[in-house]
CSV table of C-alpha atoms in Angstrom, one decimal:
chain,number,residue,atom,x,y,z
A,48,MET,CA,19.6,7.3,-27.0
A,49,ALA,CA,21.0,7.2,-23.5
A,50,LYS,CA,17.9,6.3,-21.5
A,51,TYR,CA,17.3,7.8,-18.1
A,52,ARG,CA,14.9,5.4,-16.3
A,53,ILE,CA,12.7,6.4,-13.4
A,54,LEU,CA,10.6,4.2,-11.1
A,55,ALA,CA,7.9,6.1,-9.1
A,56,PHE,CA,5.7,4.7,-6.4
A,57,ASP,CA,2.5,6.2,-5.1
A,58,GLY,CA,1.3,6.5,-1.5
A,59,GLY,CA,-1.6,4.4,-0.3
A,60,GLY,CA,-0.9,2.8,3.1
A,61,VAL,CA,-1.4,-0.9,3.2
A,62,ARG,CA,-2.1,-0.9,-0.5
A,63,GLY,CA,1.7,-0.6,-0.9
A,64,VAL,CA,1.8,-4.4,-0.6
A,65,LEU,CA,0.1,-4.5,-4.0
A,66,SER,CA,2.8,-2.2,-5.5
A,67,ALA,CA,5.6,-4.3,-4.1
A,68,THR,CA,4.1,-7.5,-5.4
A,69,LEU,CA,3.5,-6.1,-8.8
A,70,LEU,CA,7.1,-4.9,-8.9
A,71,LYS,CA,8.4,-8.4,-7.9
A,72,ARG,CA,6.4,-10.0,-10.7
A,73,LEU,CA,7.9,-7.5,-13.2
A,74,GLU,CA,11.4,-8.2,-11.9
A,75,ASP,CA,10.8,-11.9,-12.2
A,76,SER,CA,9.9,-11.4,-15.8
A,77,PHE,CA,12.8,-9.0,-16.4
A,78,PRO,CA,15.7,-9.7,-14.0
A,79,GLY,CA,17.7,-6.5,-13.5
A,80,LEU,CA,14.7,-4.2,-14.3
A,81,VAL,CA,15.2,-2.3,-11.0
A,82,HIS,CA,19.0,-2.3,-11.4
A,83,LYS,CA,18.5,-0.4,-14.6
A,84,ALA,CA,16.6,2.4,-12.8
A,85,ASP,CA,18.6,5.7,-12.5
A,86,LEU,CA,16.1,7.3,-10.1
A,87,VAL,CA,13.5,5.8,-7.7
A,88,ALA,CA,10.9,8.1,-6.3
A,89,GLY,CA,8.1,7.7,-3.8
A,90,THR,CA,5.4,9.2,-1.6
A,91,SER,CA,4.3,7.8,1.7
A,92,ILE,CA,4.5,4.0,1.6
A,93,GLY,CA,6.0,4.6,-1.9
A,94,SER,CA,8.8,6.6,-0.3
A,95,LEU,CA,9.7,3.5,1.8
A,96,ILE,CA,9.7,1.3,-1.3
A,97,ALA,CA,11.9,3.8,-3.1
A,98,LEU,CA,14.3,4.1,-0.2
A,99,ALA,CA,14.5,0.3,0.2
A,100,LEU,CA,15.2,-0.2,-3.5
A,101,ALA,CA,17.9,2.6,-3.5
A,102,PHE,CA,19.4,0.9,-0.5
A,103,GLY,CA,19.8,-2.3,-2.5
A,104,LEU,CA,16.9,-4.4,-1.4
A,105,SER,CA,15.7,-6.8,-4.1
A,106,PRO,CA,12.0,-6.6,-5.2
A,107,ALA,CA,11.6,-10.2,-3.9
A,108,ARG,CA,12.9,-9.2,-0.5
A,109,LEU,CA,10.8,-6.0,-0.5
A,110,ALA,CA,7.7,-7.9,-1.3
A,111,GLU,CA,8.5,-10.4,1.4
A,112,ILE,CA,8.9,-7.6,4.0
A,113,THR,CA,5.7,-5.7,3.0
A,114,SER,CA,3.6,-8.8,3.0
A,115,SER,CA,4.9,-10.0,6.4
A,116,VAL,CA,4.6,-6.7,8.2
A,117,ASP,CA,2.1,-6.7,11.1
A,118,TRP,CA,-0.1,-4.0,9.5
A,119,GLY,CA,-2.6,-4.4,12.3
A,120,ALA,CA,0.1,-3.2,14.7
A,121,VAL,CA,1.1,-0.3,12.4
A,122,PHE,CA,-2.5,1.0,12.3
A,123,ARG,CA,-3.5,-0.1,15.8
A,124,ARG,CA,-5.8,2.6,17.2
A,125,LYS,CA,-4.7,4.5,20.3
A,126,SER,CA,-7.4,7.1,20.0
A,127,THR,CA,-10.9,7.2,18.7
A,128,GLY,CA,-11.5,10.9,19.1
A,129,PHE,CA,-10.7,13.9,16.8
A,130,LEU,CA,-8.2,15.5,19.1
A,131,ARG,CA,-5.3,13.0,18.9
A,132,PRO,CA,-3.6,10.9,16.1
A,133,MET,CA,-5.5,7.7,15.7
A,134,CYS,CA,-2.3,5.5,15.8
A,135,GLY,CA,0.9,5.8,17.8
A,136,GLY,CA,3.4,4.9,15.1
A,137,THR,CA,5.7,2.9,17.4
A,138,TYR,CA,5.5,-0.4,15.5
A,139,GLY,CA,6.1,1.4,12.2
A,140,ILE,CA,9.3,3.0,13.6
A,141,ARG,CA,10.5,-0.4,14.7
A,142,ALA,CA,9.7,-1.9,11.2
A,143,ILE,CA,11.6,0.9,9.5
A,144,ASN,CA,14.6,0.5,11.8
A,145,SER,CA,14.7,-3.2,11.0
A,146,VAL,CA,15.3,-2.4,7.3
A,147,PHE,CA,17.8,0.5,7.4
A,148,PRO,CA,21.0,0.4,9.5
A,149,PRO,CA,21.6,3.2,12.0
A,150,GLY,CA,23.6,6.1,10.6
A,151,LEU,CA,22.6,5.4,7.0
A,152,ARG,CA,22.2,8.7,5.1
A,153,LEU,CA,20.7,9.5,1.7
A,154,ARG,CA,24.2,10.0,0.3
A,155,ASP,CA,25.1,6.4,1.1
A,156,LEU,CA,22.4,4.9,-1.0
A,157,SER,CA,23.4,3.2,-4.2
A,158,LYS,CA,20.8,4.9,-6.4
A,159,LYS,CA,19.4,8.4,-6.8
A,160,VAL,CA,16.3,8.7,-4.7
A,161,LEU,CA,13.5,11.2,-4.3
A,162,ALA,CA,11.1,11.1,-1.3
A,163,ILE,CA,8.3,13.6,-0.8
A,164,SER,CA,7.3,15.2,2.5
A,165,PHE,CA,5.6,18.4,3.6
A,166,ARG,CA,6.9,20.7,6.3
A,167,VAL,CA,4.1,22.5,8.2
A,168,THR,CA,6.5,24.5,10.3
A,169,ALA,CA,8.7,27.3,9.0
A,170,PRO,CA,11.8,27.9,11.2
A,171,ASP,CA,13.0,30.6,8.9
A,172,GLY,CA,9.8,32.5,9.2
A,173,ASP,CA,8.7,31.8,5.6
A,174,SER,CA,5.8,29.4,4.9
A,175,TRP,CA,5.0,25.8,5.0
A,176,ALA,CA,6.2,24.0,1.9
A,177,PRO,CA,6.8,20.6,0.2
A,178,VAL,CA,10.2,19.0,0.8
A,179,PHE,CA,11.8,16.8,-1.8
A,180,PHE,CA,14.4,14.7,0.0
A,181,ASN,CA,17.0,13.5,-2.5
A,182,ASN,CA,20.6,12.6,-2.8
A,183,PHE,CA,21.6,14.4,-6.0
A,184,PRO,CA,25.1,15.9,-5.5
A,185,PRO,CA,24.0,19.5,-5.0
A,186,SER,CA,21.2,18.6,-2.7
A,187,LYS,CA,20.9,20.2,0.7
A,188,THR,CA,19.2,17.0,2.0
A,189,LYS,CA,21.7,14.4,1.0
A,190,ASP,CA,23.2,14.2,4.5
A,191,THR,CA,19.8,13.5,6.1
A,192,SER,CA,19.5,10.1,7.7
A,193,VAL,CA,17.3,7.6,5.8
A,194,LEU,CA,15.3,6.9,9.0
A,195,GLU,CA,14.5,10.6,9.4
A,196,VAL,CA,13.4,10.8,5.8
A,197,ALA,CA,11.3,7.7,6.1
A,198,LEU,CA,9.5,9.0,9.2
A,199,ALA,CA,9.0,12.5,7.7
A,200,CYS,CA,7.5,11.0,4.5
A,201,THR,CA,5.0,8.7,6.2
A,202,ALA,CA,3.6,10.8,9.0
A,203,VAL,CA,0.0,10.7,7.7
A,204,PRO,CA,-2.1,13.5,9.2
A,205,ALA,CA,-4.7,12.2,11.7
A,206,TYR,CA,-3.3,8.6,11.5
A,207,PHE,CA,0.2,9.3,12.9
A,208,PRO,CA,2.0,12.1,14.8
A,209,SER,CA,3.8,14.6,12.7
A,210,HIS,CA,7.6,14.1,12.7
A,211,ARG,CA,9.7,17.2,13.6
A,212,GLY,CA,7.2,19.3,11.8
A,213,TYR,CA,7.0,17.1,8.7
A,214,ILE,CA,3.9,15.2,7.4
A,215,ASP,CA,3.2,12.7,4.7
A,216,GLY,CA,3.9,14.0,1.2
A,217,GLY,CA,0.6,12.6,0.0
A,218,VAL,CA,-1.0,15.9,0.9
A,219,VAL,CA,0.6,17.5,-2.2
A,220,ALA,CA,1.8,14.7,-4.5
A,221,ASN,CA,0.5,11.2,-3.7
A,222,ASN,CA,1.6,10.3,-7.2
A,223,PRO,CA,5.3,11.4,-7.4
A,224,SER,CA,5.7,11.1,-11.2
A,225,VAL,CA,5.9,14.8,-12.0
A,226,ALA,CA,8.2,15.5,-9.0
A,227,ALA,CA,10.5,12.8,-10.2
A,228,LEU,CA,10.4,14.0,-13.8
A,229,SER,CA,11.1,17.6,-12.6
A,230,ALA,CA,14.1,16.5,-10.6
A,231,ALA,CA,15.5,14.4,-13.4
A,232,VAL,CA,15.5,17.3,-15.9
A,233,ASP,CA,16.5,20.1,-13.4
A,234,PRO,CA,19.9,21.3,-14.5
A,235,SER,CA,21.0,21.6,-10.9
A,236,LEU,CA,19.9,18.0,-10.0
A,237,GLY,CA,19.6,15.3,-12.6
A,238,GLY,CA,20.4,17.4,-15.6
A,239,GLN,CA,18.8,15.0,-18.1
A,240,SER,CA,17.3,15.8,-21.5
A,241,ILE,CA,13.5,15.3,-21.4
A,242,GLU,CA,13.8,13.2,-24.6
A,243,ASP,CA,15.9,10.6,-22.7
A,244,VAL,CA,13.5,10.0,-19.7
A,245,VAL,CA,11.5,6.8,-19.4
A,246,LEU,CA,9.1,6.6,-16.5
A,247,LEU,CA,7.3,3.6,-15.0
A,248,SER,CA,4.8,4.8,-12.4
A,249,VAL,CA,3.4,2.2,-10.0
A,250,GLY,CA,0.2,3.0,-8.1
A,251,THR,CA,-1.4,1.2,-5.1
A,252,GLY,CA,-4.5,0.2,-6.9
A,253,ARG,CA,-7.1,2.6,-8.4
A,254,ILE,CA,-10.4,3.2,-6.7
A,255,LEU,CA,-13.2,4.4,-8.9
A,256,TYR,CA,-14.4,7.2,-6.6
A,257,ARG,CA,-17.5,9.3,-7.4
A,258,ILE,CA,-20.3,11.1,-5.5
A,259,ASP,CA,-23.7,10.0,-6.6
A,260,ALA,CA,-25.6,12.5,-4.5
A,261,ASP,CA,-26.6,16.0,-5.7
A,262,THR,CA,-23.9,18.3,-4.3
A,263,THR,CA,-25.5,21.6,-5.4
A,264,SER,CA,-26.5,22.6,-1.8
A,265,TRP,CA,-23.6,21.0,0.0
A,266,GLY,CA,-21.9,23.0,2.7
A,267,ALA,CA,-18.7,22.4,4.8
A,268,MET,CA,-20.2,19.5,6.7
A,269,GLN,CA,-21.3,17.5,3.7
A,270,TRP,CA,-17.9,18.0,1.9
A,271,ALA,CA,-16.1,17.0,5.1
A,272,LEU,CA,-18.2,13.9,6.0
A,273,HIS,CA,-20.3,11.8,3.7
A,274,PRO,CA,-21.2,8.1,3.5
A,275,SER,CA,-19.4,7.5,0.3
A,276,PRO,CA,-16.6,8.5,0.1
A,277,ALA,CA,-16.4,9.1,3.8
A,278,THR,CA,-14.3,12.3,3.5
A,279,PRO,CA,-15.1,13.5,0.0
A,280,LEU,CA,-13.2,16.8,0.0
A,281,ILE,CA,-9.9,15.3,1.2
A,282,THR,CA,-10.3,12.2,-1.0
A,283,LEU,CA,-11.0,14.1,-4.2
A,284,MET,CA,-8.1,16.5,-3.5
A,285,VAL,CA,-5.6,13.6,-3.0
A,286,ASP,CA,-7.0,11.4,-5.8
A,287,GLY,CA,-7.7,14.3,-8.2
A,288,VAL,CA,-4.2,15.7,-7.9
A,289,SER,CA,-2.8,12.2,-8.4
A,290,GLN,CA,-4.8,11.8,-11.6
A,291,CYS,CA,-3.6,15.2,-12.8
A,292,HIS,CA,0.0,14.0,-12.3
A,293,THR,CA,-0.7,10.9,-14.4
A,294,THR,CA,-2.2,13.1,-17.2
A,295,PHE,CA,0.7,15.6,-17.1
A,296,SER,CA,3.3,12.8,-17.2
A,297,ARG,CA,1.6,11.1,-20.1
A,298,GLN,CA,1.3,14.4,-22.0
A,299,ILE,CA,5.0,15.2,-21.5
A,300,LEU,CA,6.5,11.8,-22.1
A,301,GLY,CA,4.0,10.1,-24.3
A,302,GLU,CA,5.0,6.5,-25.0
A,303,ARG,CA,7.9,6.7,-22.6
A,304,TYR,CA,5.5,6.8,-19.7
A,305,TYR,CA,3.5,3.9,-18.3
A,306,ARG,CA,1.1,3.9,-15.4
A,307,LEU,CA,0.7,0.5,-13.7
A,308,ASP,CA,-2.3,1.0,-11.4
A,309,PRO,CA,-4.9,-1.7,-11.7
A,310,VAL,CA,-8.5,-1.0,-10.7
A,311,LEU,CA,-9.4,-2.6,-7.3
A,312,PRO,CA,-12.5,-4.8,-7.2
A,313,GLU,CA,-13.6,-2.9,-4.1
A,314,PRO,CA,-12.4,0.2,-2.2
A,315,ILE,CA,-9.6,-0.4,0.3
A,316,GLY,CA,-8.6,2.4,2.7
A,317,PRO,CA,-4.9,3.1,3.5
A,318,GLY,CA,-5.4,1.7,7.0
A,319,ASP,CA,-7.5,-1.3,6.1
A,320,TYR,CA,-5.0,-3.9,7.3
A,321,LYS,CA,-7.5,-6.7,7.1
A,322,ALA,CA,-7.5,-6.4,3.4
A,323,VAL,CA,-3.8,-7.3,2.9
A,324,PRO,CA,-4.6,-10.9,1.8
A,325,LYS,CA,-7.0,-9.6,-0.8
A,326,LEU,CA,-4.4,-7.1,-2.1
A,327,LEU,CA,-1.8,-9.8,-2.4
A,328,ARG,CA,-4.2,-12.0,-4.3
A,329,TRP,CA,-5.3,-9.2,-6.6
A,330,ALA,CA,-1.6,-8.3,-7.3
A,331,GLU,CA,-0.9,-11.9,-8.3
A,332,GLU,CA,-4.0,-12.0,-10.5
A,333,THR,CA,-3.4,-8.7,-12.3
A,334,ASP,CA,-2.8,-9.0,-16.1
A,335,LEU,CA,0.7,-7.6,-16.8
A,336,SER,CA,0.8,-8.2,-20.5
A,337,ALA,CA,0.5,-4.5,-21.4
A,338,VAL,CA,3.2,-3.3,-19.1
A,339,VAL,CA,5.4,-6.3,-20.1
A,340,SER,CA,5.1,-5.1,-23.7
A,341,TRP,CA,5.9,-1.5,-22.7
A,342,VAL,CA,9.0,-2.6,-20.8
A,343,LYS,CA,10.3,-4.5,-23.8
A,344,ARG,CA,9.8,-1.4,-26.0
A,345,ASN,CA,11.0,1.3,-23.7
A,346,TRP,CA,12.9,0.1,-20.6
A,347,LEU,CA,15.2,-2.4,-22.0
A,348,ASP,CA,18.3,-1.4,-24.0
């Protein structure tokens, strides 16, 4: 069987440092693991990871960059109200520019890549819609600059300004597994047989959300704002859809799908930059024996 290997990376803000560190540990155990990937996909911080790997950055270098980023500067608040984005995004732009050279386009990347965004504007008069930036040969987005894609895919609503009408793809697919699988088997894109696809999905750490209160009489205010989780409706929509994509991928691929997403000892928000040392420690302490066995059975030749 000619395997078609996919790496997919979730969104999660600062929790992306956990994803990058887990990947580095796997690469240390299996040198060349990332090199074998035919497609790398990502959402939000996961899109930056995917773009960096497709550009040729090693997992070790990627982990070094994500752990040394001044996340406090990325998420430094410029506004405390509800009428403006909380963060300016200037430092994040500089950080992205330091990784990708000017003029680099998706078509220049050494691997096939899929990065998810959402366009809220509709210049053609149609409707807002998800956008799946990719560099498959027939793609209409393959000539887009990598910097533009990175900014479009990480413009988290309320945190950062939208970018040319694009916002973070986490609003529709924080877990990009199904999107990546769909692109891989699409006859006009990857053109692969579903039986050949192997998919390793890397999360940013699972948080065991739940609402302990009686929600029977909740109205718009309670669903919008609540002590735990703070924004229940938004949180359950993002996390619930992500769990759906995990279920769908597992149902479709069976043993050829693996979800690496360790449960976090405590909830960490996407902008909780002070938790980065904890995330790095948890990533180093995570037991990888199950995924190591899966890689041996399914990823390697």
